[in-house]
Short mmCIF file of C-alpha atoms in Angstrom, two decimals:
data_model
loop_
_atom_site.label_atom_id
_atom_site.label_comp_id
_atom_site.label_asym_id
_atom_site.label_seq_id
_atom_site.Cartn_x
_atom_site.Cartn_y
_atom_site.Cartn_z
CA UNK A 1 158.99 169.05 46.80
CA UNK A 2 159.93 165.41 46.09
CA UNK A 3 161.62 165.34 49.93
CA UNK A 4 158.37 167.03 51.55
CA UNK A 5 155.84 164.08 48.99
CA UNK A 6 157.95 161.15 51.01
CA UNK A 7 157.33 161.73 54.94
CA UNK A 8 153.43 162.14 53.43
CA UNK A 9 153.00 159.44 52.23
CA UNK A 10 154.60 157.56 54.81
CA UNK A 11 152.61 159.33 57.28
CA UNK A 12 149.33 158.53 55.04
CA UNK A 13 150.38 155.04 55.09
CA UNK A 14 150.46 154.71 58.89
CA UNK A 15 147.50 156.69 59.35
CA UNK A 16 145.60 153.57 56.70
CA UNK A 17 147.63 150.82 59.03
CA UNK A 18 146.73 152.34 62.32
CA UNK A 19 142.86 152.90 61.16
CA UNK A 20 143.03 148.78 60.27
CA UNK A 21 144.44 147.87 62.79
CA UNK A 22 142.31 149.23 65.64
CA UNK A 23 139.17 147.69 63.76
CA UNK A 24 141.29 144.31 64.38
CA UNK A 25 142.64 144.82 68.25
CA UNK A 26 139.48 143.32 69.93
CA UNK A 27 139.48 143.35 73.91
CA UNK A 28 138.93 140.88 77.02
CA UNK A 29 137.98 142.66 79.75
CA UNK A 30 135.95 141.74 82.67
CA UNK A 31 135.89 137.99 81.70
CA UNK A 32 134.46 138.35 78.02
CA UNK A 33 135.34 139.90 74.79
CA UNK A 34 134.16 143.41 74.74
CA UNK A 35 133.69 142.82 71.05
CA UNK A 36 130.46 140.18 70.55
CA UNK A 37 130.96 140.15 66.93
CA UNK A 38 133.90 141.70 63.99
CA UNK A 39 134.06 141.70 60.70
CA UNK A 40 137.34 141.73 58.54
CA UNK A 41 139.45 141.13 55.09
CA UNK A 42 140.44 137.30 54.47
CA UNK A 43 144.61 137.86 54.94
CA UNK A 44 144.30 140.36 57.83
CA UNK A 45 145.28 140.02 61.80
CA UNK A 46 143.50 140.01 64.68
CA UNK A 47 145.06 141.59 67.89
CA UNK A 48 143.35 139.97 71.12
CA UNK A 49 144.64 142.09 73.97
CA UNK A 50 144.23 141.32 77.55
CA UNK A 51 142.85 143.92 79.85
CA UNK A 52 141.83 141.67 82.55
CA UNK A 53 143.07 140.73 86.12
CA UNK A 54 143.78 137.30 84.77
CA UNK A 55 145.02 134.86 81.89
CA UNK A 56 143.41 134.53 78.68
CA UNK A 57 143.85 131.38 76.41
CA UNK A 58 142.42 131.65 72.83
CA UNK A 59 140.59 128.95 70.99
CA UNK A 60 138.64 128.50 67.62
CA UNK A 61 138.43 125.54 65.61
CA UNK A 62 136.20 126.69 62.67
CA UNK A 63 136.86 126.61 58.93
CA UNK A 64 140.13 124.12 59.22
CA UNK A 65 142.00 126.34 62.01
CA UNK A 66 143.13 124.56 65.34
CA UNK A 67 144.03 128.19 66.56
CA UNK A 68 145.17 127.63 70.08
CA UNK A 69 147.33 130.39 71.40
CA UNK A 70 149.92 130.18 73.97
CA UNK A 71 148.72 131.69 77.52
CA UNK A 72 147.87 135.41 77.42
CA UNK A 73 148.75 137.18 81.03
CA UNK A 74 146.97 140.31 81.61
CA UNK A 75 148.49 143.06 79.63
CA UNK A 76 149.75 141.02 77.06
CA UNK A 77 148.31 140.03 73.61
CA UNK A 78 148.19 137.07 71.02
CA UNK A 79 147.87 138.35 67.17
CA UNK A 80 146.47 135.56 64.95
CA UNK A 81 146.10 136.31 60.97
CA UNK A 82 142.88 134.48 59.18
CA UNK A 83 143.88 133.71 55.98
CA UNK A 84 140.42 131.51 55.33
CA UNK A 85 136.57 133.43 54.61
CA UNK A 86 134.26 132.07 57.09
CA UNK A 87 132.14 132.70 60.13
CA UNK A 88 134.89 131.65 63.62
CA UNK A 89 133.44 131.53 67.38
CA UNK A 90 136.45 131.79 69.46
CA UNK A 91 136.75 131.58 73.00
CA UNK A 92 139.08 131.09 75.89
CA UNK A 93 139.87 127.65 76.82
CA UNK A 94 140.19 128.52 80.84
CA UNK A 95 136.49 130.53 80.70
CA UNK A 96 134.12 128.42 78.06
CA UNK A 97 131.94 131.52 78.90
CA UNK A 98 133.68 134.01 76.76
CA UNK A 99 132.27 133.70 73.54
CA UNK A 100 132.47 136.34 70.01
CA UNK A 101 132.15 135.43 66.76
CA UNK A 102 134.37 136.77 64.08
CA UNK A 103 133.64 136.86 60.38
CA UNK A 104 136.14 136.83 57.60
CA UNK A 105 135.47 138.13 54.15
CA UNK B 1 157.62 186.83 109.96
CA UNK B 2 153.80 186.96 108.46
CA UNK B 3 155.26 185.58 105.46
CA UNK B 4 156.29 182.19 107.12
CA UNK B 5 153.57 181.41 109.46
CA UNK B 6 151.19 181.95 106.06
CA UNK B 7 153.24 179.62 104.42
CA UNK B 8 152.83 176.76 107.30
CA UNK B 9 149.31 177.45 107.43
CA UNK B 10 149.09 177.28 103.73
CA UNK B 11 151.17 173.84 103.75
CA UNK B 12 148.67 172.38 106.52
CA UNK B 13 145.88 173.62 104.68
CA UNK B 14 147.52 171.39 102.07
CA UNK B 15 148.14 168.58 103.56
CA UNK B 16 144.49 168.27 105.03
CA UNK B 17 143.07 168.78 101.69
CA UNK B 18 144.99 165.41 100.81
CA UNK B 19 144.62 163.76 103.61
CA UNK B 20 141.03 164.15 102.66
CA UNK B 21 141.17 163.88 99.31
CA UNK B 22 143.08 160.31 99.95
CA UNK B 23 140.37 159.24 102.21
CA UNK B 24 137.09 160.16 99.94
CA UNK B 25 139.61 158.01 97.19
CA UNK B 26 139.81 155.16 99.28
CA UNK B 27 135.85 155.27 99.76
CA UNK B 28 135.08 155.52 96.39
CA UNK B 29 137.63 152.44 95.24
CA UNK B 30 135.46 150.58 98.11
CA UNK B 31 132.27 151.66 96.77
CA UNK B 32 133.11 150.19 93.25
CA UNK B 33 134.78 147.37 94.82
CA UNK B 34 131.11 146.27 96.97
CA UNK B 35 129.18 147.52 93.18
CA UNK B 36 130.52 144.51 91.75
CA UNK B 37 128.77 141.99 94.52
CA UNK B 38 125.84 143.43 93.50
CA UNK B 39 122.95 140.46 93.24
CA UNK B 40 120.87 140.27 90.61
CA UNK B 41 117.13 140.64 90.59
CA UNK B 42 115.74 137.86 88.51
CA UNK B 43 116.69 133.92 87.80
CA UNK B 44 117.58 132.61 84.14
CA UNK B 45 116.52 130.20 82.23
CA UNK B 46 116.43 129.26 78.54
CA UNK B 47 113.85 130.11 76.29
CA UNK B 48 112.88 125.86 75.71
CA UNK B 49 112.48 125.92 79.45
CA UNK B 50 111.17 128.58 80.98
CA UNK B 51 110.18 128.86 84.56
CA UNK B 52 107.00 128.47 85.95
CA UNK B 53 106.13 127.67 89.28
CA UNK B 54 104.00 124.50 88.31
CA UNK B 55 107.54 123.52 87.22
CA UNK B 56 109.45 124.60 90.33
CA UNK B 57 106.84 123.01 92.51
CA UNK B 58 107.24 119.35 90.53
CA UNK B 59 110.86 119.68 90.40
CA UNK B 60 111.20 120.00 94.14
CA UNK B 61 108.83 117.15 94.90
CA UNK B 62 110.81 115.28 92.22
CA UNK B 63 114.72 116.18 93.69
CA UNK B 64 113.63 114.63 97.30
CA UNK B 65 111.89 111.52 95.91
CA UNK B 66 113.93 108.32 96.37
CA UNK B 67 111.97 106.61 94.14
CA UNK B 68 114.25 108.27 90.84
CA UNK B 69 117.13 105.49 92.12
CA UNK B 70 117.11 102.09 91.34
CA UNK B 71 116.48 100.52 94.90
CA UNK B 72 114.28 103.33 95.89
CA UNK B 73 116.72 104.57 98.51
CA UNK B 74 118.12 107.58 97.33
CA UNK B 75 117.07 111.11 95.93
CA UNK B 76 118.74 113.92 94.69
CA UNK B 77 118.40 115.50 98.00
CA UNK B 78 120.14 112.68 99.38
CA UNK B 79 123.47 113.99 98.16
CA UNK B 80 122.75 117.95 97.73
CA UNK B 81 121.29 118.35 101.19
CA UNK B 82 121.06 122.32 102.14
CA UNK B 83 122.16 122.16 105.68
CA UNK B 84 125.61 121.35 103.98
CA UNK B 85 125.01 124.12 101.17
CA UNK B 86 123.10 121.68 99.00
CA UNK B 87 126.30 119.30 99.17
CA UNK B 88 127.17 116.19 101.58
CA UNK B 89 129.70 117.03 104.53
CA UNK B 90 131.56 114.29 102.98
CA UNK B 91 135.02 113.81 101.15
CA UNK B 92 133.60 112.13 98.14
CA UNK B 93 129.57 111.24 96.84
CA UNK B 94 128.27 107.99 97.33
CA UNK B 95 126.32 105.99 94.69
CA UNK B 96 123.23 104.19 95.54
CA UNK B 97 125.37 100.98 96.61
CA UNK B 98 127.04 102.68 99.40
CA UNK B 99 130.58 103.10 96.98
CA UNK B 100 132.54 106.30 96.60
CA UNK B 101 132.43 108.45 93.63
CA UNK B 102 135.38 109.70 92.28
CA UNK B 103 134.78 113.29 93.13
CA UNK B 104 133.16 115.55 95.96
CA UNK B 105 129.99 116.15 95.79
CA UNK B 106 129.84 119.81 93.95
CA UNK B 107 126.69 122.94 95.43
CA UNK B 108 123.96 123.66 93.44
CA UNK B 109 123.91 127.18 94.27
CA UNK B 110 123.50 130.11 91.91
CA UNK B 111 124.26 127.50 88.82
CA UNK B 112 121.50 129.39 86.70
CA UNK B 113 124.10 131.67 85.94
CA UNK B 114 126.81 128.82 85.01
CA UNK B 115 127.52 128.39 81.27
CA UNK B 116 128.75 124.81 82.18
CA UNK B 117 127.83 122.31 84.91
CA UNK B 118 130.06 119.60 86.76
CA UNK B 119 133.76 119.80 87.95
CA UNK B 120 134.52 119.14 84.58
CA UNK B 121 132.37 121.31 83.12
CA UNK B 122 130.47 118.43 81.00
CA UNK B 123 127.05 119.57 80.68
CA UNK B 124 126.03 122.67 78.71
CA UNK B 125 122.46 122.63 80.75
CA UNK B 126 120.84 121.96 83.53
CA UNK B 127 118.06 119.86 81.63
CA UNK B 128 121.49 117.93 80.52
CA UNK B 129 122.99 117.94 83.91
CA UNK B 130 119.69 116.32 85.46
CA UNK B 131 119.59 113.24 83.84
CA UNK B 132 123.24 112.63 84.46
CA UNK B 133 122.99 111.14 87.93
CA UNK B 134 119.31 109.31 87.50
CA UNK B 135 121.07 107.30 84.80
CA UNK B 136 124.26 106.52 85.78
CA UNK B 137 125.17 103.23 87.42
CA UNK B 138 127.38 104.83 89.85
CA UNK B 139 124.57 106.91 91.23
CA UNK B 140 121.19 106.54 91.14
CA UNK B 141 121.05 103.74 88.61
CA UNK B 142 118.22 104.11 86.87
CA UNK B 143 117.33 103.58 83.03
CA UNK B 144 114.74 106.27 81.67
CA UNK B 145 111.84 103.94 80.93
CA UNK B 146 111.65 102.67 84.20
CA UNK B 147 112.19 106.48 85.70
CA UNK B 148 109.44 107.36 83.21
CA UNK B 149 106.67 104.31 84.58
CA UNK B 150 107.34 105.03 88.25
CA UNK B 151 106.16 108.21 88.13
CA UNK B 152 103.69 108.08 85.89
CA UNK B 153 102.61 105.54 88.29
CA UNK B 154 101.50 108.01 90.62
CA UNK B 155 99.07 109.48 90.62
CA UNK B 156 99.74 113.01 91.96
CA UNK B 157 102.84 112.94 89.91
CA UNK B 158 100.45 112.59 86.83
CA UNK B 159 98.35 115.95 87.77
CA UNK B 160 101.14 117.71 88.28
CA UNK B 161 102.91 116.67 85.08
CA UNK B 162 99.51 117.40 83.60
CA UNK B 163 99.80 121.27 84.94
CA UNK B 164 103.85 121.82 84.16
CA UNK B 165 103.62 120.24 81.05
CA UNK B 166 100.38 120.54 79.42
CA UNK B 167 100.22 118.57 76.42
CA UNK B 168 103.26 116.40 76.99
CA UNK B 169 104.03 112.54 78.31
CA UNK B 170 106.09 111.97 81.61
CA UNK B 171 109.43 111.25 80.15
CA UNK B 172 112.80 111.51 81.43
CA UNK B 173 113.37 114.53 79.60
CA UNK B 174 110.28 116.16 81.12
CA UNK B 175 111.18 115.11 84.60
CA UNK B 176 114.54 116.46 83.81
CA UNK B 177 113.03 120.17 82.71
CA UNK B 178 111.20 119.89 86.18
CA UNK B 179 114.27 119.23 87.82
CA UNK B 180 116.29 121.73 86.44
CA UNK B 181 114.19 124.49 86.71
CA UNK B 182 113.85 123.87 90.90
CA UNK B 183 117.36 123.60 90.75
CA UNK B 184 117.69 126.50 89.14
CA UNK B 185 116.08 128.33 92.02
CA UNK B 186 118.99 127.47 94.36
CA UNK B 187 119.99 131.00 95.12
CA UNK B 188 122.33 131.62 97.90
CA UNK B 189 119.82 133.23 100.60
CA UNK B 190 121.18 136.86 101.71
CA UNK B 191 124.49 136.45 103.81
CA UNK B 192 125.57 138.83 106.68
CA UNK B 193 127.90 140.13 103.21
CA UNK B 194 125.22 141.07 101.31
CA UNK B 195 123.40 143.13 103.97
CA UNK B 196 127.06 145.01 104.34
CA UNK B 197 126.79 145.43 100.41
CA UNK B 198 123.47 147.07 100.63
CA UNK B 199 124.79 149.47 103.17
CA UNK B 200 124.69 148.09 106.78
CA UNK B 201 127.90 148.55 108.24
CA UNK B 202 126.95 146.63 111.38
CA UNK B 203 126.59 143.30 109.27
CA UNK B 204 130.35 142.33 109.65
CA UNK B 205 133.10 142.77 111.96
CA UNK B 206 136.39 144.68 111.26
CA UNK B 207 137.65 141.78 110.95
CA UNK B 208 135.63 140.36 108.00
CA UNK B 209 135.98 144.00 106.40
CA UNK B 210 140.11 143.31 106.45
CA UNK B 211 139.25 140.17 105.18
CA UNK B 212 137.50 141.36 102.30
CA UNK B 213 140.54 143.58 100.77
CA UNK B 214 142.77 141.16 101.26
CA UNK B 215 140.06 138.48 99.69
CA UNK B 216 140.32 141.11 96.82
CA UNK B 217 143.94 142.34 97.29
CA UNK B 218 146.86 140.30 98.83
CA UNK B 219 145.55 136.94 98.88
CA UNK B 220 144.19 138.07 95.09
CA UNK B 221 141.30 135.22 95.50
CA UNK B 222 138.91 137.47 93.66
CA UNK B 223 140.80 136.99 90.14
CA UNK B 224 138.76 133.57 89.82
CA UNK B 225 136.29 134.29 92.99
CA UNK B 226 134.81 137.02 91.29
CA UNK B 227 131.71 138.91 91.30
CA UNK B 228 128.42 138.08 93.81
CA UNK B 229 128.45 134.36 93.13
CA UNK B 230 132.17 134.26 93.36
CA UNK B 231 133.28 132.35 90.79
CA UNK B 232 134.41 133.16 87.26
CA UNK B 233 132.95 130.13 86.13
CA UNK B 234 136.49 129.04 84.71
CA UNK B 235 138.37 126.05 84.88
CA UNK B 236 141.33 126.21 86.67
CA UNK B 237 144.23 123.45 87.86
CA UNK B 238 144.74 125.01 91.79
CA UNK B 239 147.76 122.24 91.92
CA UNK B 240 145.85 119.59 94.83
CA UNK B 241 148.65 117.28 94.96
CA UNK B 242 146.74 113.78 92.95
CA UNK B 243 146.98 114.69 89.24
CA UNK B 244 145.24 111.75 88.08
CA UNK B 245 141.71 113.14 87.70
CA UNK B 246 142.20 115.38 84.60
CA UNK B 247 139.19 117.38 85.55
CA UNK B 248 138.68 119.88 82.09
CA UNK B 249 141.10 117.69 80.48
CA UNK B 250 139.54 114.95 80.21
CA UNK B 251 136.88 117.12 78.42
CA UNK B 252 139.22 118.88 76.17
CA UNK B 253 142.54 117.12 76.16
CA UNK B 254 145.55 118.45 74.80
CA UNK B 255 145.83 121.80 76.15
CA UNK B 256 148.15 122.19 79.13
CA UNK B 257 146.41 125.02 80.48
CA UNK B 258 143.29 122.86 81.53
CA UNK B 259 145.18 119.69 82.59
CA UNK B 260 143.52 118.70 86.01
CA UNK B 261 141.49 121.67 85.95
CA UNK B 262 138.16 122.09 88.12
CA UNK B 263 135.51 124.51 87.60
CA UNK B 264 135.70 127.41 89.99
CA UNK B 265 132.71 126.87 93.00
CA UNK B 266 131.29 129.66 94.23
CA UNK B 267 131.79 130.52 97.53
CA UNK B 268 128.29 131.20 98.88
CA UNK B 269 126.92 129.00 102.36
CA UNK B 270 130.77 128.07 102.19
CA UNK B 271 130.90 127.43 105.88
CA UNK B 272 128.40 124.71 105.08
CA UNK B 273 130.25 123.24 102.57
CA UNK B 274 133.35 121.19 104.01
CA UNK B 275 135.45 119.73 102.80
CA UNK B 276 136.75 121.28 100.34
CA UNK B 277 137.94 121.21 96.79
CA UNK B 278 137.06 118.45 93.44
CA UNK B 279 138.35 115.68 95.67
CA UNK B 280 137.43 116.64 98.84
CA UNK B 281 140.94 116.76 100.57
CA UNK B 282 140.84 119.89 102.51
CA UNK B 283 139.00 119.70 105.98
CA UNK B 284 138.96 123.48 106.46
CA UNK B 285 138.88 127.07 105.27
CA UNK B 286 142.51 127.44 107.14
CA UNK B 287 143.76 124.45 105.42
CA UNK B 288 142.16 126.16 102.01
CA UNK B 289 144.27 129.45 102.93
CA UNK B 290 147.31 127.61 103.49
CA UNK B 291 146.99 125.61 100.30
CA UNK B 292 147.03 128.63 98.30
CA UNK B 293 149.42 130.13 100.39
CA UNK B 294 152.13 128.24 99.74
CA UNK B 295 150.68 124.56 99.96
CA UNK B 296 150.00 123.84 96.52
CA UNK B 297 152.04 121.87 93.83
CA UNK B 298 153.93 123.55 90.89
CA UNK B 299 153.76 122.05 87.71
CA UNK B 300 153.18 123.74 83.96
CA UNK B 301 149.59 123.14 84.15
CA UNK B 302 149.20 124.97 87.64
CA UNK B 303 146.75 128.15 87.03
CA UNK B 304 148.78 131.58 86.32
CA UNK B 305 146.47 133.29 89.21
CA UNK B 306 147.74 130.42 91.41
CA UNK B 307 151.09 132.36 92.84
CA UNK B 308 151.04 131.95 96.41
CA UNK B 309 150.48 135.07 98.95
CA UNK B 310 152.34 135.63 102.78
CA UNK B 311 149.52 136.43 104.96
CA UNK B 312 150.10 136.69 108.84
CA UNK B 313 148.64 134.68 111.49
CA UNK B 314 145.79 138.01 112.02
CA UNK B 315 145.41 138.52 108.07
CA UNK B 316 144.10 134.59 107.99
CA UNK B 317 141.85 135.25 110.31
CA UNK B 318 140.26 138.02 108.84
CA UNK B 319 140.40 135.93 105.28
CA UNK B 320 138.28 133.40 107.49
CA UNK B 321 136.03 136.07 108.87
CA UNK B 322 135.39 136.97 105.70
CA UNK B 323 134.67 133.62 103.81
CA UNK B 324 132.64 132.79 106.58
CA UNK B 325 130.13 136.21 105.89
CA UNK B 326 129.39 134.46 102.57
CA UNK B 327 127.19 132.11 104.45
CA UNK B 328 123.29 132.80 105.03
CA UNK B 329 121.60 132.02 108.45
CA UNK B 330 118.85 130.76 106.51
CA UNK B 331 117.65 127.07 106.95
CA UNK B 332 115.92 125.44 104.00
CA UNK B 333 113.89 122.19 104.45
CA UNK B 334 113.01 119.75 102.15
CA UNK B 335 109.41 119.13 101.43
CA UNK B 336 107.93 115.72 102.52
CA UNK B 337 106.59 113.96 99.54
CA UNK B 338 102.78 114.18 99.26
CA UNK B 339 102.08 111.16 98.12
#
């Protein structure tokens, strides 16, 4: 019984990780953020992936951060973890006109 | 016997099913592919400026009157001149002294859709952009008092404020809400591309149809060219050989990625437009092609799109054929000033 409890829990575990971290992954596609706007837990990371044709570059300065990631290539992704509650625009340094705004509880 | 000839039938039968199926794929990727030129049906502005045509009207009597430059000699118009796609035909602008600027003269085209305005990307609106060149010594020279008393000196000038801006005084930032909303109906007129868009396969050659994949294939120029204004209104170093300008970075310094980095034009009325690039050092769309070809210089800051292409001596051509459908047959004149 004890043997059969383990792999559950594990498995519920990833299942609670997995659901988190898709609220987290947010998207640039088609020069912008496919997200406008998220919402997470002070302590948790943000996955920016790249689904466009060309290279991201992720800026915010906004509650103390100087978050400026290295270049993103298409297909690629920067994870950044806000430790610090507060409202953050970020955008990409090549295309000023991506904009979203991300708030952290 | 029967058995075997079914079969070959059966494999043709196959085969001309894919072939077809193959072909109707390729149409549809080209359909999607012409979607995305699609032009849009009405202009933009922001909500403190709306447009109006009282506006429009004042703004256009406004951008060809020399009388917004110090020595009365030159007008807006007198470096964004529409036979030359609202630029100059020359390397660099001039100021109202007859010296050189330190950049080329940019287009005005389809910049009611830019989130930022100027090589550099300086101005976050066209009311901001407007005053930019009345004021500054280099250009036009003026101070904003003495823009504000010449035309409030005249007295046309004064009914028409009177009608675009009910209410309000003849200011610099008035003149500069007239301006920007006339500037901000610079479209690109419809170009031999767009009426292929829409449908009309007679509109280009073959050629300029080649062109166009390998515009959005090969040559990959629609990663930053994109969409029907044909730019992605980033900032992007394209590796011109003089580093000193620091276009974006001079803007935002400290980020490699932007170091000597221009703001992508559009390529509308392009054949209008030469020559080419933030400092004005390419004569011609060929020498454009071979820049990004293989001309250009490698350093870290050097855009990750930038990664050179082999095109043949044909392929150019079409590239050229293509670029050169961008461009309207449309003339636009200037209106003389009324008083």
């Amino acid at each position: 019984m004890k043997k059969l409890l383990s792999p559950l829990i594990i498995l519920s575990c990833l299942a609670s990780a997995s659901a988190i971290a898709a609220n987290n992954i947010v998207d640039q596609r088609n020069l912008q953020f496919v997200q406008e706007s998220i919402t997470i837990q002070a302590g948790e990371t943000v996955i920016f992936k790249n689904s466009d044709r060309t290279a991201h570059h992720i800026q915010s300065k906004d509650n103390g951060i100087n978050l400026n990631s290295p270049l993103t290539p298409p297909g690629h992704e920067f994870s950044y973890t806000f430790d610090k509650a507060g409202l953050y625009t970020i955008g990409c340094f090549i295309h000023p006109k991506m904009k979203m705004t991300l708030t952290v509880q | 016997m029967k058995r075997d000839i079914l079969g070959v039938i059966g494999l043709f039968c196959l085969l001309l099913t894919n072939v077809a199926f193959a072909g109707a794929g390729q149409n549809t990727a080209l359909h999607d592919l012409k979607a995305e030129y699609e032009r849009p049906v009405s202009i933009p502005a922001p909500d403190t400026n709306p447009l109006t045509d009282a506006k429009v009207r004042l703004g256009e009597i406004l951008f060809s009157d020399p009388r917004l430059s110090i020595d009365q000699t030159m007008s807006c118009a007198s470096c964004h001149d529409p036979d030359f796609g609202w630029e100059d035909g020359q390397q660099m602008g001039l100021g109202h002294d007859g010296s050189r600027l330190k950049r080329h003269t940019p287009t005005l085209l389809n910049l009611a859709w830019a989130p930022l305005l100027g090589w550099d990307g300086r101005f976050e609106s066209f009311e901001d952009q407007a005053k930019s060149p009345i004021m500054s010594g280099a250009e036009m020279g003026m101070t904003s008092q003495l823009a504000a008393h010449r035309v409030h000196a005249i007295e046309g000038y004064r009914a028409m404020f009177d009608e675009a801006f009910p209410g309000e005084e003849i200011s610099l930032d008035t003149i500069a809400k007239a301006l920007a909303s006339y500037q901000r109906t610079l479209v690109s007129p419809e170009a031999p591309f767009d009426r292929w868009i829409q449908g009309d396969e007679t509109a280009i050659s073959n050629s300029a149809k080649n062109g166009f994949l390998l515009f959005n294939g090969k040559a990959q120029c629609a990663v930053c060219h994109t969409s029907w204004r044909f730019t992605d209104d980033g900032f992007h170093d394209i590796g011109l050989p003089h580093a000193s300008d620091l276009g974006r970075g001079g803007i935002v310094p400290g980020v490699t990625t932007i170091q000597n980095a221009f703001k992508t034009p559009t390529l509308r009325d392009i054949a209008k437009r030469g020559p080419f690039m933030h400092d004005g050092s390419l004569k011609t769309l060929e020498d454009v092609i071979h820049h990004y070809q293989n001309g250009f210089t490698k350093r870290e800051s050097v855009s990750w799109s930038i990664k050179g292409f082999e095109l043949s001596g044909g392929e150019q051509k079409d590239l050229v054929a293509f670029l050169k459908t961008l461009t309207s047959e449309t003339q636009t004149a200037l209106p003389t000033l009324p008083f």
